[in-house]
GROMACS .gro file of C-alpha atoms in nm:
model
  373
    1UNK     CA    1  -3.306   1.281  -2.109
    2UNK     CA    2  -3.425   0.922  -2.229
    3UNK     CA    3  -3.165   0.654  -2.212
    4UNK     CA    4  -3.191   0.419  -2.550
    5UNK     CA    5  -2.899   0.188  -2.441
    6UNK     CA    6  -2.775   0.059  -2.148
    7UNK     CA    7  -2.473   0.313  -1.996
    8UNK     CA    8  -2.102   0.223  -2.038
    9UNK     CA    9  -1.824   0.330  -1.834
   10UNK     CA   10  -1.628   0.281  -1.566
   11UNK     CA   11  -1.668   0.317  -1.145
   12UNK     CA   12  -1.405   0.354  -0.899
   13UNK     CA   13  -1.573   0.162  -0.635
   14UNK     CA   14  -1.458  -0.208  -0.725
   15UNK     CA   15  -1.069  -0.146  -0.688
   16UNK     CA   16  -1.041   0.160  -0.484
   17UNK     CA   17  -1.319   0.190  -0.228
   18UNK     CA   18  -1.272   0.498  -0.070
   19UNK     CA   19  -0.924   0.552  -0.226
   20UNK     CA   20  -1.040   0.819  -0.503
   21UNK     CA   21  -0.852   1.138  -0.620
   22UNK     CA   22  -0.869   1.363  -0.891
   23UNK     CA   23  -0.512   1.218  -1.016
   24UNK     CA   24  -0.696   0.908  -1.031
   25UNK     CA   25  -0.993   1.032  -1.232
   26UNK     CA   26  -0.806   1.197  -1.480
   27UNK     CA   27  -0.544   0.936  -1.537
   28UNK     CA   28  -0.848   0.671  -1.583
   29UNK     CA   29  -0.991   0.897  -1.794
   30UNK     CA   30  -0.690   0.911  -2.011
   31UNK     CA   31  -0.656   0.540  -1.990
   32UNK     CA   32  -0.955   0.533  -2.116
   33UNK     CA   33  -0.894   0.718  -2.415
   34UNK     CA   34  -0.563   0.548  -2.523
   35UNK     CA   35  -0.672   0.222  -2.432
   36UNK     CA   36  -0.943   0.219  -2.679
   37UNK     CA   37  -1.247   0.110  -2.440
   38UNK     CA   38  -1.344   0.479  -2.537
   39UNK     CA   39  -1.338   0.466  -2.905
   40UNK     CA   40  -1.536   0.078  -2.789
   41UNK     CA   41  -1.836   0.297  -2.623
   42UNK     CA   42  -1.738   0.372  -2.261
   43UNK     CA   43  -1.797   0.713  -2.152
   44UNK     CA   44  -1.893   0.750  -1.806
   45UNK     CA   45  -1.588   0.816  -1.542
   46UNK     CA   46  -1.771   0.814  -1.224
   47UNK     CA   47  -1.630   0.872  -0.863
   48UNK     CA   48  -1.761   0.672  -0.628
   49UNK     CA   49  -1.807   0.702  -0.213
   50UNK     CA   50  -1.595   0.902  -0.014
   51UNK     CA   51  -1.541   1.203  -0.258
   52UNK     CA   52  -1.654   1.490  -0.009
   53UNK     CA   53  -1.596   1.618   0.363
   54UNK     CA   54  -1.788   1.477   0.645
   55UNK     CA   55  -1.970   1.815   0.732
   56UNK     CA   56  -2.146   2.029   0.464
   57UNK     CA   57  -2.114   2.410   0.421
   58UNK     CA   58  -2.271   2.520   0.690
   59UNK     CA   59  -2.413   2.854   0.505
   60UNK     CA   60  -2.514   2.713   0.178
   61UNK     CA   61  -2.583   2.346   0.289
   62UNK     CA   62  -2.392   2.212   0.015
   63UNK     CA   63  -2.145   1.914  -0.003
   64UNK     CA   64  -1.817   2.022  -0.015
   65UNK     CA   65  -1.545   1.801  -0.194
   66UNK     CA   66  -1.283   1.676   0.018
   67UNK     CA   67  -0.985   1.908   0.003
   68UNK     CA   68  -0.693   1.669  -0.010
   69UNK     CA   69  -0.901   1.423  -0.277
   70UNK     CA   70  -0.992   1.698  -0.514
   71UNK     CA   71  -0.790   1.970  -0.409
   72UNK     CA   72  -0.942   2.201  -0.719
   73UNK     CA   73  -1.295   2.115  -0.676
   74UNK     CA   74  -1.509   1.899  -0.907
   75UNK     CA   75  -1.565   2.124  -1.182
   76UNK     CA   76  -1.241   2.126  -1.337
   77UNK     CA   77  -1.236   1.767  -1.323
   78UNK     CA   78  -1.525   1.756  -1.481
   79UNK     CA   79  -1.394   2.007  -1.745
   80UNK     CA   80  -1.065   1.781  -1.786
   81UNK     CA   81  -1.294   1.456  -1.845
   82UNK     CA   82  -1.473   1.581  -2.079
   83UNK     CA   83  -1.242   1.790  -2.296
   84UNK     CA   84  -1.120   1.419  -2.361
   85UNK     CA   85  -1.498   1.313  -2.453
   86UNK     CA   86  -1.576   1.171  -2.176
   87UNK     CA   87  -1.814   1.252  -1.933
   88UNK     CA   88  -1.805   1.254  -1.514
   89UNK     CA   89  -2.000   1.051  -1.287
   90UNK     CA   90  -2.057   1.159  -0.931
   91UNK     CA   91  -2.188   0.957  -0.629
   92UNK     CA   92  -2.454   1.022  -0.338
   93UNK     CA   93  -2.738   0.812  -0.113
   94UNK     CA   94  -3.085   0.892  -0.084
   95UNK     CA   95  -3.047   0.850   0.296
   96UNK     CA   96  -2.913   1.095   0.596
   97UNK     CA   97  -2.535   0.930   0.527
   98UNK     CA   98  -2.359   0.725   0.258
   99UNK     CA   99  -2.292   0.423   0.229
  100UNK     CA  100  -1.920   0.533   0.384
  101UNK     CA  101  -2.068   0.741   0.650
  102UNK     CA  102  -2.029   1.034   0.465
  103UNK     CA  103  -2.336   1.324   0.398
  104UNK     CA  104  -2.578   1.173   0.223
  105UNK     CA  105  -2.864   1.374  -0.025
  106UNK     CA  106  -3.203   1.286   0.222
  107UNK     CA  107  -3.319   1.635   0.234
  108UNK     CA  108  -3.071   1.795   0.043
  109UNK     CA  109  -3.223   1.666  -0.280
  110UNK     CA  110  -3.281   1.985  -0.513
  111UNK     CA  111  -2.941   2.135  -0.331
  112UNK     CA  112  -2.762   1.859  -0.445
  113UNK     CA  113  -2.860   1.820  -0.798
  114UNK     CA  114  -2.822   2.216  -0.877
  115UNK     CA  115  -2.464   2.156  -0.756
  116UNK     CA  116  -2.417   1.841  -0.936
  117UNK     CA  117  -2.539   2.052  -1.236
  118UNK     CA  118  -2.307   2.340  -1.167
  119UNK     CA  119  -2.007   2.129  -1.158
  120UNK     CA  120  -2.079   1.958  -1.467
  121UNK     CA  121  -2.190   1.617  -1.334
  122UNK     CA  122  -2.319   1.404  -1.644
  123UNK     CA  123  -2.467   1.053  -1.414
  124UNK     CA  124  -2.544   0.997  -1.023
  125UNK     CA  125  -2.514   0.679  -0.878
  126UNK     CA  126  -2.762   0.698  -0.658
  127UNK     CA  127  -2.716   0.441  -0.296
  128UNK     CA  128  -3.000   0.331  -0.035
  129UNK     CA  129  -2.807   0.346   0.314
  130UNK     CA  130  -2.927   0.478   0.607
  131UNK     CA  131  -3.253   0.609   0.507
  132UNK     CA  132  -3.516   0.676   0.721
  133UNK     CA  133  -3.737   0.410   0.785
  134UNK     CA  134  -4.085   0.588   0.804
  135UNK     CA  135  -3.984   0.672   0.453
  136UNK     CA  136  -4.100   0.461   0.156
  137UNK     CA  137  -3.803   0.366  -0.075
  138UNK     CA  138  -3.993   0.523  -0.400
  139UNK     CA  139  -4.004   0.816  -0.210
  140UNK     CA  140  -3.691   0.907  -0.145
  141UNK     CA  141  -3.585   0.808  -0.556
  142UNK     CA  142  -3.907   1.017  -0.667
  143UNK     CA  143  -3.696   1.321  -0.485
  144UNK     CA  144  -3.398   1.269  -0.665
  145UNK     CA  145  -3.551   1.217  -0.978
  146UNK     CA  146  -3.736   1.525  -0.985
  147UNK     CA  147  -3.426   1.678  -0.862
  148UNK     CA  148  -3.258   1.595  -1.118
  149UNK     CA  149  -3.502   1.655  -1.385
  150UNK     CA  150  -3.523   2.015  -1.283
  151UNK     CA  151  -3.183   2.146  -1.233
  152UNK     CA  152  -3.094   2.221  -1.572
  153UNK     CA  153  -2.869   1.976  -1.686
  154UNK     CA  154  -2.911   1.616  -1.841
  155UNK     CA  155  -2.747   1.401  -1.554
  156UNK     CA  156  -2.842   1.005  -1.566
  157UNK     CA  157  -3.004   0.850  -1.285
  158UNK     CA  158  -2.844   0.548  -1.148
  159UNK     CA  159  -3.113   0.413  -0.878
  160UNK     CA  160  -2.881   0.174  -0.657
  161UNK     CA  161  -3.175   0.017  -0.415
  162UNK     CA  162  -3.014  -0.317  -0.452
  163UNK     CA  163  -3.350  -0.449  -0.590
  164UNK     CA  164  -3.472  -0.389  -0.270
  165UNK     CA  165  -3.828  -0.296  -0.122
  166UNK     CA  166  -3.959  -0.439  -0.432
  167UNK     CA  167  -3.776  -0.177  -0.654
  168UNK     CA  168  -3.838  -0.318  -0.974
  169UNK     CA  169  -4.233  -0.217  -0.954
  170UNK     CA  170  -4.218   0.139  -0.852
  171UNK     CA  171  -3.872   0.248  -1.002
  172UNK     CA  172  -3.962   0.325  -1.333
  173UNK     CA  173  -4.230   0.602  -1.141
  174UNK     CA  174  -3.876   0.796  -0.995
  175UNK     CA  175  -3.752   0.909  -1.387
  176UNK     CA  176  -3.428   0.654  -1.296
  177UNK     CA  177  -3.250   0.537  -1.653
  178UNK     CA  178  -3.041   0.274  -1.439
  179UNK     CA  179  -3.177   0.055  -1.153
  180UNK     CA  180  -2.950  -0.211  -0.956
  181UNK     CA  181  -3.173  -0.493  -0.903
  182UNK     CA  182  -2.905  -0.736  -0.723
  183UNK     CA  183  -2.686  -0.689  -0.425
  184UNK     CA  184  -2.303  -0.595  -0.448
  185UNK     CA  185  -2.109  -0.808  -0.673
  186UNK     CA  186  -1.782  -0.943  -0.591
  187UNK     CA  187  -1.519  -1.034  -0.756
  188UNK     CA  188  -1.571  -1.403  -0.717
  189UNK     CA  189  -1.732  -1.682  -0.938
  190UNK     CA  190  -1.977  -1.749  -0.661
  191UNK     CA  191  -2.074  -1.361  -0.676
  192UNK     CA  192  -2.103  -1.408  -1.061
  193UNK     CA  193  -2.335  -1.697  -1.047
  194UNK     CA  194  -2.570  -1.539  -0.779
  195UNK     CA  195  -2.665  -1.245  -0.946
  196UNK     CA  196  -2.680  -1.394  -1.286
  197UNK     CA  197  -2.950  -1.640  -1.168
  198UNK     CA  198  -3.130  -1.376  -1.006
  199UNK     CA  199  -3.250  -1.263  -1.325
  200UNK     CA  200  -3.484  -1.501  -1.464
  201UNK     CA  201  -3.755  -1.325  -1.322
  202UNK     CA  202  -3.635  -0.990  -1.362
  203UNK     CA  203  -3.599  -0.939  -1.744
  204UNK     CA  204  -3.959  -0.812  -1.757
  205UNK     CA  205  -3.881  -0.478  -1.574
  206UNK     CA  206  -3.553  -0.412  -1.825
  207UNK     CA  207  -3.650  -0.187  -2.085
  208UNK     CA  208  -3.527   0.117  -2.272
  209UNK     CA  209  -3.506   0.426  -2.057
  210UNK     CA  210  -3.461   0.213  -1.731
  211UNK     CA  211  -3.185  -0.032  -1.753
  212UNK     CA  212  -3.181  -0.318  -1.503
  213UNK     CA  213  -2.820  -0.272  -1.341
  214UNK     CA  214  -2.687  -0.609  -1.250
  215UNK     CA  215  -2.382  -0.402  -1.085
  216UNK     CA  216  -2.072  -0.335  -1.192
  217UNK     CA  217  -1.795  -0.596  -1.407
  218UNK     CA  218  -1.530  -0.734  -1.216
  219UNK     CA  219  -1.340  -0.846  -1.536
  220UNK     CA  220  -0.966  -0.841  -1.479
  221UNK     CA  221  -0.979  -0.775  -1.119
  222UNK     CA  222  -0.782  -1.099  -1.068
  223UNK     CA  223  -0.863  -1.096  -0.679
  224UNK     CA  224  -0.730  -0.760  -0.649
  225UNK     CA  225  -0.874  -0.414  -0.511
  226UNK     CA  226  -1.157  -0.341  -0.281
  227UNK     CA  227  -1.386  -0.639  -0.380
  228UNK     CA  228  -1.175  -0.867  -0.459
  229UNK     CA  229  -1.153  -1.201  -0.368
  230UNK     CA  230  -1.082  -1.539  -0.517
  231UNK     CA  231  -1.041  -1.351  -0.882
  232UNK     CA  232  -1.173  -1.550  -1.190
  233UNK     CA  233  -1.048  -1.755  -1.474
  234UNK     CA  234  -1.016  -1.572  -1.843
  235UNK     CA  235  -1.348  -1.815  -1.956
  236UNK     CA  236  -1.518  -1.719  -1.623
  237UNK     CA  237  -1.480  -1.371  -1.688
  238UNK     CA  238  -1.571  -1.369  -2.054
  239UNK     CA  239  -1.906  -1.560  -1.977
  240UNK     CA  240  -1.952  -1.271  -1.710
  241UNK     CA  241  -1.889  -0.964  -1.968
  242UNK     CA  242  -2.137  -1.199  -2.202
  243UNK     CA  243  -2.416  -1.226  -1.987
  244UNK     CA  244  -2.408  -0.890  -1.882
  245UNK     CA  245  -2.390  -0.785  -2.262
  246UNK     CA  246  -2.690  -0.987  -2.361
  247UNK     CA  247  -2.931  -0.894  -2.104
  248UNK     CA  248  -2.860  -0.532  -2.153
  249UNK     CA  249  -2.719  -0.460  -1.814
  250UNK     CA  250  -2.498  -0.133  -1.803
  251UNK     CA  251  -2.162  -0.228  -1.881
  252UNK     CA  252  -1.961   0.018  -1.561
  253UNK     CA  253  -1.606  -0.127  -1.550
  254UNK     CA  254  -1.444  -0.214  -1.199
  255UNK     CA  255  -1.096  -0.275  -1.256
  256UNK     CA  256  -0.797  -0.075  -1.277
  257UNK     CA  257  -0.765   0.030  -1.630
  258UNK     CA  258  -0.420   0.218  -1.581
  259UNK     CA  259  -0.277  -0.138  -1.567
  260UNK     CA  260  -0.519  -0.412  -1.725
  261UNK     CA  261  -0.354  -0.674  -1.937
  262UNK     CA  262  -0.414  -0.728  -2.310
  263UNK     CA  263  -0.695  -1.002  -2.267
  264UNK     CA  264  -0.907  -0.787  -1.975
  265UNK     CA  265  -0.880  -0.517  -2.220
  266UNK     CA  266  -0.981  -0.802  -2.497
  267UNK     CA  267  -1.255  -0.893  -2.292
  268UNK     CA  268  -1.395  -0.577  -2.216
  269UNK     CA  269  -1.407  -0.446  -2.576
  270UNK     CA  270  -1.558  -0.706  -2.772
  271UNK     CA  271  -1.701  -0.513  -3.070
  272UNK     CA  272  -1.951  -0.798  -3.116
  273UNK     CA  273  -2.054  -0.850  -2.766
  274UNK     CA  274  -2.114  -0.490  -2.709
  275UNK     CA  275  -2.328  -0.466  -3.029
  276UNK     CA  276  -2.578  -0.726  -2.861
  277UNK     CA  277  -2.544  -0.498  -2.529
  278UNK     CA  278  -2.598  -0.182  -2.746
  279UNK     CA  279  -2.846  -0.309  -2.970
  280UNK     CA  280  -3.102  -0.031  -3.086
  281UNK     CA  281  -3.408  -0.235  -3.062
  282UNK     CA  282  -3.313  -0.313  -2.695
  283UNK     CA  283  -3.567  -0.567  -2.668
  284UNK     CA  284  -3.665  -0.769  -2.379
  285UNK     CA  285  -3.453  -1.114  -2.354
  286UNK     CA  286  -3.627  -1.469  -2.290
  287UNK     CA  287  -3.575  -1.762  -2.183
  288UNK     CA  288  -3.611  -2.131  -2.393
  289UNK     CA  289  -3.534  -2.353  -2.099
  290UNK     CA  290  -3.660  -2.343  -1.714
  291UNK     CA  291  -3.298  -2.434  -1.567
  292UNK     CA  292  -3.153  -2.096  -1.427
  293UNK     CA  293  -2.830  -2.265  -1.287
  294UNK     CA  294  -2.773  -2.381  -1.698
  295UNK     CA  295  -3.030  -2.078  -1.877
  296UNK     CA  296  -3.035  -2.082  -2.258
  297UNK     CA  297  -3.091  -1.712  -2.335
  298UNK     CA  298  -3.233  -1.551  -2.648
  299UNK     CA  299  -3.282  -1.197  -2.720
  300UNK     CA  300  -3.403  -1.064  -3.083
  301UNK     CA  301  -3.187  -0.771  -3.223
  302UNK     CA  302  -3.290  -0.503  -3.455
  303UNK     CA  303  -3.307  -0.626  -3.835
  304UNK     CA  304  -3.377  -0.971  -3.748
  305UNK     CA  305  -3.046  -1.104  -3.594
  306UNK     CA  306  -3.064  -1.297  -3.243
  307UNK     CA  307  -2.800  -1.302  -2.993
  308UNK     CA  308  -2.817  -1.680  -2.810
  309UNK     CA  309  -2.643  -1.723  -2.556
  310UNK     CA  310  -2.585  -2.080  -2.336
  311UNK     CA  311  -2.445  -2.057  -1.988
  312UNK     CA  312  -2.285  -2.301  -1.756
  313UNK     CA  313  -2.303  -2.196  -1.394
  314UNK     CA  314  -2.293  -2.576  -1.272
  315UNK     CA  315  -1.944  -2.724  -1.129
  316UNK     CA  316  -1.977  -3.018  -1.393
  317UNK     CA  317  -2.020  -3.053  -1.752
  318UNK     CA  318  -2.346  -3.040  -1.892
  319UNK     CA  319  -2.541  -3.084  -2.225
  320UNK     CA  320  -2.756  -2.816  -2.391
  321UNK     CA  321  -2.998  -2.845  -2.672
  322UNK     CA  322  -3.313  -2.665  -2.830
  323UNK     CA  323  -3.490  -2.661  -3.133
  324UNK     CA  324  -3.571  -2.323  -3.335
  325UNK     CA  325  -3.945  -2.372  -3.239
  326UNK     CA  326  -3.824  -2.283  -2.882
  327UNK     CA  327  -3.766  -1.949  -3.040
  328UNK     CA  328  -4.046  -1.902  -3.231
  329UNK     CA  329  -3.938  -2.018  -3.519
  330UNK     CA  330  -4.142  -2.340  -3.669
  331UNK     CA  331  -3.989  -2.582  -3.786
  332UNK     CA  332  -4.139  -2.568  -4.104
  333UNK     CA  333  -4.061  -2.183  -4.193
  334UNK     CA  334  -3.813  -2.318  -4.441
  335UNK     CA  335  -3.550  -2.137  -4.270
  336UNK     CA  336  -3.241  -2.193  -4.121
  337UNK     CA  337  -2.994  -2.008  -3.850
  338UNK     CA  338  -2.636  -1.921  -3.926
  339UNK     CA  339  -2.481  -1.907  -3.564
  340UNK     CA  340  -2.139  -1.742  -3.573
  341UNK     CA  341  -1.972  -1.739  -3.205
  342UNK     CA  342  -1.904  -1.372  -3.102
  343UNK     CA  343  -1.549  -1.478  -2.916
  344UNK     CA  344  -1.413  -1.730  -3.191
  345UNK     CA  345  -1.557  -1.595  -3.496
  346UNK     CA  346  -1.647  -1.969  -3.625
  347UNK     CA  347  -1.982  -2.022  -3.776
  348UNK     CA  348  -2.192  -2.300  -3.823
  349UNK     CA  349  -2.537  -2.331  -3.973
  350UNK     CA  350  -2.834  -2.491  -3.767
  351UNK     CA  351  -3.142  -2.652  -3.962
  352UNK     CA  352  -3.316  -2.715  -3.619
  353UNK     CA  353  -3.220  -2.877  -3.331
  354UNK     CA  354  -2.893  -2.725  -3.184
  355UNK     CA  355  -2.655  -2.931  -2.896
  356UNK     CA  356  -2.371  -2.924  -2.761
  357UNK     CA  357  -2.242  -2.996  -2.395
  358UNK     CA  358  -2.053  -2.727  -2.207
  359UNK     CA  359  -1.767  -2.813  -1.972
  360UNK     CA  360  -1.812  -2.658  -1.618
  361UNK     CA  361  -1.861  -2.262  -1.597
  362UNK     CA  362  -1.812  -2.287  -2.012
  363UNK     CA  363  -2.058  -2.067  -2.266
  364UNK     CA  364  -2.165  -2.016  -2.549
  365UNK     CA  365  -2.278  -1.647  -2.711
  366UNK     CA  366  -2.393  -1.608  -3.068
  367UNK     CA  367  -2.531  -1.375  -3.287
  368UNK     CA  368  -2.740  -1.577  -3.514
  369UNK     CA  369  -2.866  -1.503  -3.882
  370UNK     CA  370  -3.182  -1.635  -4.052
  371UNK     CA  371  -3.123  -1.794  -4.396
  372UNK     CA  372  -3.303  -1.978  -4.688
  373UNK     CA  373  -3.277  -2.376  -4.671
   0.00000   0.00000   0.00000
């Protein structure tokens, strides 16, 4: 399968750690669904750690689902997500144990996927504990990747190496459509700013088929569930979900959607935002300033559009500006750019030179048009 656009959906991880069910799947699944956030692009339901027994079969060498958890198996989950259009996620680790201490895939690789495949598993998420160390990394992703490319059935590939052993030059070698190239995220405005200024040097290994996965959203987890924290403000998380969405991260929700309030469901389905996210062209983002604690970002969309977007990590106010040379654009091209802001709708038409100082942890995201003078 080739992945076009980064993957949205949702993970169990964030809230529930190793608290998964198949009554939870399904009623996320359905939450889903009459929520909207399905009908807004988010397909993937995917179980996270802790799903199967501690031992596997010992005849078959297979991983068995936890009886209590998913007392029916994993197939007719899978069958229940996606006669409601969904589709089910699944989770392993390329070393001897998961992340959780539970069986991991080293080894197993071509027994696991055929199973995934049986069950009807549509994306792995794909961890990096415990591995052997005599082992290269690439290695043990190249397995999995081949696994999965041979067993029959399209299943994304969601590398989750952390970015680490220099991931982001040998992961597009593995066939992985999704690579994590930060740490864990938490649900903390600290955690927020770390990994988002991690990326200035990163954009160049984000392209179509392999997505660079700056982990999962913590919008709405107001300091609840298994990573919360401190929680976020309402502006804090929108600049989040905004970043994310204009450097073409995956968009895998954290949060509890059986219970999210009006704005995290607001936030999270954005028509605009996610059109920059899911953007056809899916073109490499750049950056028109060298401050990655303040970046101005600027990523051209298909038919001529560009999504802007200005970002205040700094604990003070601070002042922004750039010309539409810094784009490309000279000065002289007798054109102008008709920004309209993707939260408030408003518009306003820059000749150009554009400024405008942002209050602490404020932004700015904006789909921009070219017109005449």
């Amino acid at each position: 399968m080739i992945q076009k656009t980064p993957p949205l959906g949702w993970n169990s991880w964030n809230t529930f750690g190793c608290e998964v069910s198949d009554q939870l799947i399904r009623e996320t699944a359905e939450a889903l669904v009459s929520s909207g956030l399905k009908d807004a692009g988010y397909t993937y339901v995917v179980i996270d750690d802790c799903w199967a027994q501690k031992e596997r079969d010992p005849v078959t060498g297979r991983l068995v689902p936890d009886g209590k958890k998913f007392p029916e198996g994993i197939r007719p989950l899978a069958d229940y997500v996606h006669g409601l259009g969904l589709k089910l996620g699944i989770y392993s680790c390329a070393g001897e144990f998961t992340c959780a201490q539970y069986p991991g895939s080293y080894d197993y690789e071509f027994v696991d996927a055929e199973a995934f495949a049986e069950w009807g598993v549509d994306f792995l998420k794909y961890d990096y504990c415990f591995r052997p160390r005599e082992t290269p990394g690439h290695l043990l992703y190249k397995r999995m990747g081949a696994a999965l490319a041979n067993c029959g059935r399209d299943i994304l590939f969601s590398a989750c190496s952390w970015g680490a052993d220099d991931t982001k030059n040998w992961i597009k070698t593995t066939g992985a459509h999704m690579w994590r190239s930060t740490g864990d995220i938490w649900d903390s405005w600290e955690s927020i700013k770390k990994l988002a200024m991690q990326q200035t040097d990163l954009q160049e290994y984000n392209a179509p088929g392999c997505f660079n996965d700056m982990d999962m959203l913590v919008v709405g987890m107001n300091g609840s569930g298994h990573v919360g924290l401190t929680g976020c403000t309402a502006e804090e998380y929108r600049l989040h979900f905004s970043l994310w969405a204009l450097l073409a991260s995956p968009l895998i929700i954290g949060c509890d959607v059986r219970s999210m309030t009006e704005e995290t469901r607001a936030i999270l389905s954005n028509r605009e935002a996610l059109a920059i996210n899911q953007d056809p062209a899916a073109r490499q983002p750049f950056m028109i300033n060298s401050h990655a604690d303040r970046p101005i970002w600027v990523r051209q969309l298909d038919g001529g559009d560009y999504a802007i977007g200005l970002f205040n990590f700094l604990d003070n106010e601070s002042r922004f500006h750039f010309s539409i040379a810094d784009m490309g654009l000279s000065r002289v091209c007798d054109r102008q750019l008709e920004f309209r802001d993707v939260w408030s709708g408003e518009t306003r038409l820059v000749k150009g030179f554009y400024c405008e100082t942002l209050p602490a942890h404020g932004f700015r995201l904006f789909r921009a048009k070219l017109r005449s003078l």
